[in-house]
Coordinates of C-alpha atoms in Angstrom, one line a residue:
L1 CA -0.4 0.1 0.1
R2 CA 1.4 3.9 -1.2
Q3 CA 0.5 6.9 0.0
Q4 CA 1.5 9.4 -2.0
F5 CA 0.4 13.6 -1.0
D6 CA 1.9 16.9 -3.4
F7 CA 3.9 17.3 -1.8
G8 CA 6.6 14.9 -1.7
L9 CA 5.4 13.1 1.0
S10 CA 4.3 9.5 0.3
P11 CA 4.4 7.1 3.1
Y12 CA 3.9 3.0 2.9
Y13 CA 2.9 -0.9 4.3
R14 CA 4.1 -3.7 2.4
L15 CA 3.3 -7.2 3.2
R16 CA 4.9 -10.9 3.5
W17 CA 3.5 -13.3 3.7
Q18 CA 4.5 -17.5 4.1
H19 CA 4.3 -20.7 4.9
Q20 CA 5.2 -23.5 4.6
R21 CA 5.2 -27.6 4.5
L22 CA 7.1 -30.7 4.1
S23 CA 5.7 -33.2 1.4
A24 CA 8.0 -36.0 2.9
D25 CA 7.3 -37.7 6.6
E26 CA 11.4 -37.5 6.7
P27 CA 11.8 -34.1 6.3
A28 CA 16.3 -35.2 6.6
G29 CA 16.7 -32.4 8.7
I30 CA 14.8 -29.2 6.5
T31 CA 13.5 -26.6 9.0
P32 CA 10.0 -25.0 7.0
E33 CA 10.2 -21.5 7.7
D34 CA 7.0 -19.7 7.8
I35 CA 6.9 -15.3 7.4
S36 CA 4.7 -12.5 8.6
D37 CA 7.2 -10.0 7.4
H38 CA 6.0 -6.4 7.7
V39 CA 7.9 -3.6 7.2
F40 CA 6.8 0.2 7.1
G41 CA 8.3 3.3 5.5
L42 CA 8.4 6.8 4.2
E43 CA 9.4 8.9 1.6
F44 CA 10.5 12.6 0.2
R45 CA 11.1 13.6 -2.4
R46 CA 11.2 17.3 -3.8
G47 CA 13.2 18.5 -6.5
P48 CA 16.5 16.3 -7.1
L49 CA 16.2 15.5 -2.9
T50 CA 14.7 12.1 -1.9
L51 CA 14.4 10.9 2.1
T52 CA 13.1 7.5 2.9
G53 CA 12.9 5.9 6.3
E54 CA 12.3 2.2 6.5
F55 CA 10.5 0.0 9.5
Q56 CA 11.1 -4.1 9.3
K57 CA 9.7 -5.9 11.7
L58 CA 10.4 -10.0 10.3
Y59 CA 8.4 -12.4 11.9
S60 CA 10.2 -15.6 12.0
N61 CA 10.4 -19.4 13.4
V62 CA 13.9 -19.5 11.2
T63 CA 15.1 -16.4 11.7
P64 CA 13.7 -12.7 12.8
L65 CA 14.5 -10.0 12.8
D66 CA 14.4 -5.8 13.2
S67 CA 15.2 -3.1 11.2
I68 CA 15.6 0.0 10.5
R69 CA 16.8 2.2 7.0
V70 CA 17.6 5.7 6.6
G71 CA 18.8 7.2 3.1
V72 CA 19.3 10.2 1.2
D73 CA 19.9 10.5 -2.8
Y74 CA 20.6 14.1 -4.0
S75 CA 20.7 14.3 -7.5
R76 CA 21.7 17.6 -10.0
R77 CA 22.4 18.9 -13.2
F78 CA 24.9 21.5 -12.6
S79 CA 25.4 25.2 -15.1
F80 CA 28.5 24.1 -17.2
G81 CA 26.7 21.1 -18.2
A82 CA 28.0 18.1 -15.6
T83 CA 26.1 16.1 -13.5
G84 CA 26.8 14.4 -10.3
S85 CA 24.7 12.5 -7.9
I86 CA 25.2 11.8 -3.7
R87 CA 22.9 8.9 -2.0
A88 CA 23.2 7.8 1.1
R89 CA 22.6 5.0 3.1
W90 CA 23.0 3.3 7.0
M91 CA 21.1 0.5 8.6
E92 CA 21.1 -1.5 11.5
T93 CA 20.2 -4.6 12.1
T94 CA 18.7 -7.2 15.0
F95 CA 18.9 -10.9 14.4
G96 CA 16.5 -12.6 16.5
S97 CA 16.7 -16.5 17.9
P98 CA 18.8 -18.3 17.4
N99 CA 20.9 -15.8 15.2
D100 CA 21.2 -13.6 17.9
R101 CA 23.3 -10.8 16.2
E102 CA 23.0 -7.5 16.0
S103 CA 24.8 -5.6 12.6
R104 CA 24.9 -1.8 11.0
F105 CA 26.2 -0.9 7.9
F106 CA 26.9 2.7 6.4
S107 CA 27.6 3.5 2.9
A108 CA 28.2 7.0 1.2
E109 CA 29.1 7.8 -2.7
G110 CA 29.3 10.2 -5.1
R111 CA 29.2 10.5 -8.4
L112 CA 30.2 12.8 -10.9
R113 CA 29.4 12.3 -14.1
Y114 CA 31.6 15.3 -16.8
P115 CA 31.3 16.0 -20.9
I116 CA 34.1 17.8 -21.9
T117 CA 33.0 18.0 -25.3
S118 CA 30.6 15.8 -27.2
H119 CA 32.8 12.8 -27.3
L120 CA 34.6 13.2 -25.3
L121 CA 33.3 12.6 -21.2
I122 CA 34.9 12.1 -18.4
E123 CA 32.9 10.6 -15.1
G124 CA 35.0 9.8 -11.2
A125 CA 32.3 7.2 -8.4
A126 CA 33.7 7.7 -4.7
L127 CA 32.0 4.4 -2.6
Y128 CA 33.0 3.8 2.0
H129 CA 31.5 1.6 3.3
S130 CA 31.5 0.2 7.1
E131 CA 30.4 -2.6 8.3
E132 CA 29.5 -3.2 12.9
D133 CA 29.2 -6.6 12.7
S134 CA 28.6 -8.3 16.5
L135 CA 29.5 -11.8 15.0
S136 CA 31.8 -10.6 13.0
G137 CA 33.6 -7.6 13.8
D138 CA 33.7 -4.2 11.9
D139 CA 35.3 -3.9 8.8
D140 CA 34.9 -0.7 6.1
G141 CA 36.2 0.0 2.5
V142 CA 36.2 2.5 -0.2
D143 CA 35.4 1.8 -3.7
L144 CA 37.0 4.7 -6.8
D145 CA 37.2 4.4 -10.3
F146 CA 37.5 6.8 -12.9
S147 CA 36.6 6.2 -16.3
L148 CA 37.4 8.3 -20.0
E149 CA 35.0 7.5 -22.0
W150 CA 35.4 8.6 -26.6
L151 CA 32.9 8.4 -28.6
F152 CA 33.5 7.8 -32.2
R153 CA 31.2 7.5 -35.5
K154 CA 29.0 4.8 -34.5
M155 CA 31.4 3.4 -31.6
E156 CA 32.2 3.4 -27.9
I157 CA 35.8 3.9 -26.3
R158 CA 35.7 3.1 -23.0
V159 CA 38.5 3.1 -20.7
T160 CA 37.7 2.5 -17.3
Y161 CA 40.6 2.4 -13.7
E162 CA 38.9 1.2 -10.1
Y163 CA 41.2 0.6 -7.4
G164 CA 38.9 -0.5 -4.1
R165 CA 40.4 -0.7 -0.1
Y166 CA 38.8 -3.0 2.8
N167 CA 39.9 -3.9 5.8
D168 CA 38.2 -5.8 7.9
D169 CA 40.0 -7.8 11.9
F170 CA 41.4 -10.3 9.7
A171 CA 43.4 -9.0 7.0
D172 CA 43.8 -5.8 5.0
S173 CA 43.1 -5.9 1.4
E174 CA 43.8 -3.8 -1.7
N175 CA 42.6 -4.2 -5.6
S176 CA 43.3 -2.1 -9.3
A177 CA 42.6 -3.0 -12.1
L178 CA 41.8 -1.0 -15.5
Y179 CA 39.5 -2.2 -17.8
V180 CA 39.4 -0.9 -21.9
Q181 CA 36.2 -1.4 -23.2
V182 CA 35.3 -1.3 -27.4
R183 CA 30.9 -0.5 -28.6
R184 CA 30.2 -0.2 -32.1
N185 CA 25.9 0.0 -32.2
F186 CA 24.8 -0.6 -35.5

């Protein structure tokens, strides 16, 4: 269910219900899952800004949980022809018995796309994410990518460089990659 108001607010409710049965006399260790999943949310849109908030209550005989999610999105077209966007997400989830656990997740992303000429585009993005988990520990990471795209007649050549760094309780890792893509439109 969703109600959208003219001033940009949209409250909504989502329900998912599941009841499972097994027909086998001996189910071989499989537990049928009964679910009643309720999601209550609010979304507010005004121009290039979108704010969202959700609360989820999942009743389950296998993995019950409560979750709160908040998000913000903003996109803008600049006077010099570029488009940019910013996105942030925060989520806190509490898992019930038998998987007692708490998890918090945050991510923030920025992206900019700029046409230098009608045939040459440049794009860059940065993503940061972190997670605190009572079971698996804390981790965080950064992903960066930079692309140059050249349009020549019906051909598109894109060169992308990606860099990532990830830290957790066990190890730190770093990776990078260079991609060259060639596409021909017919």
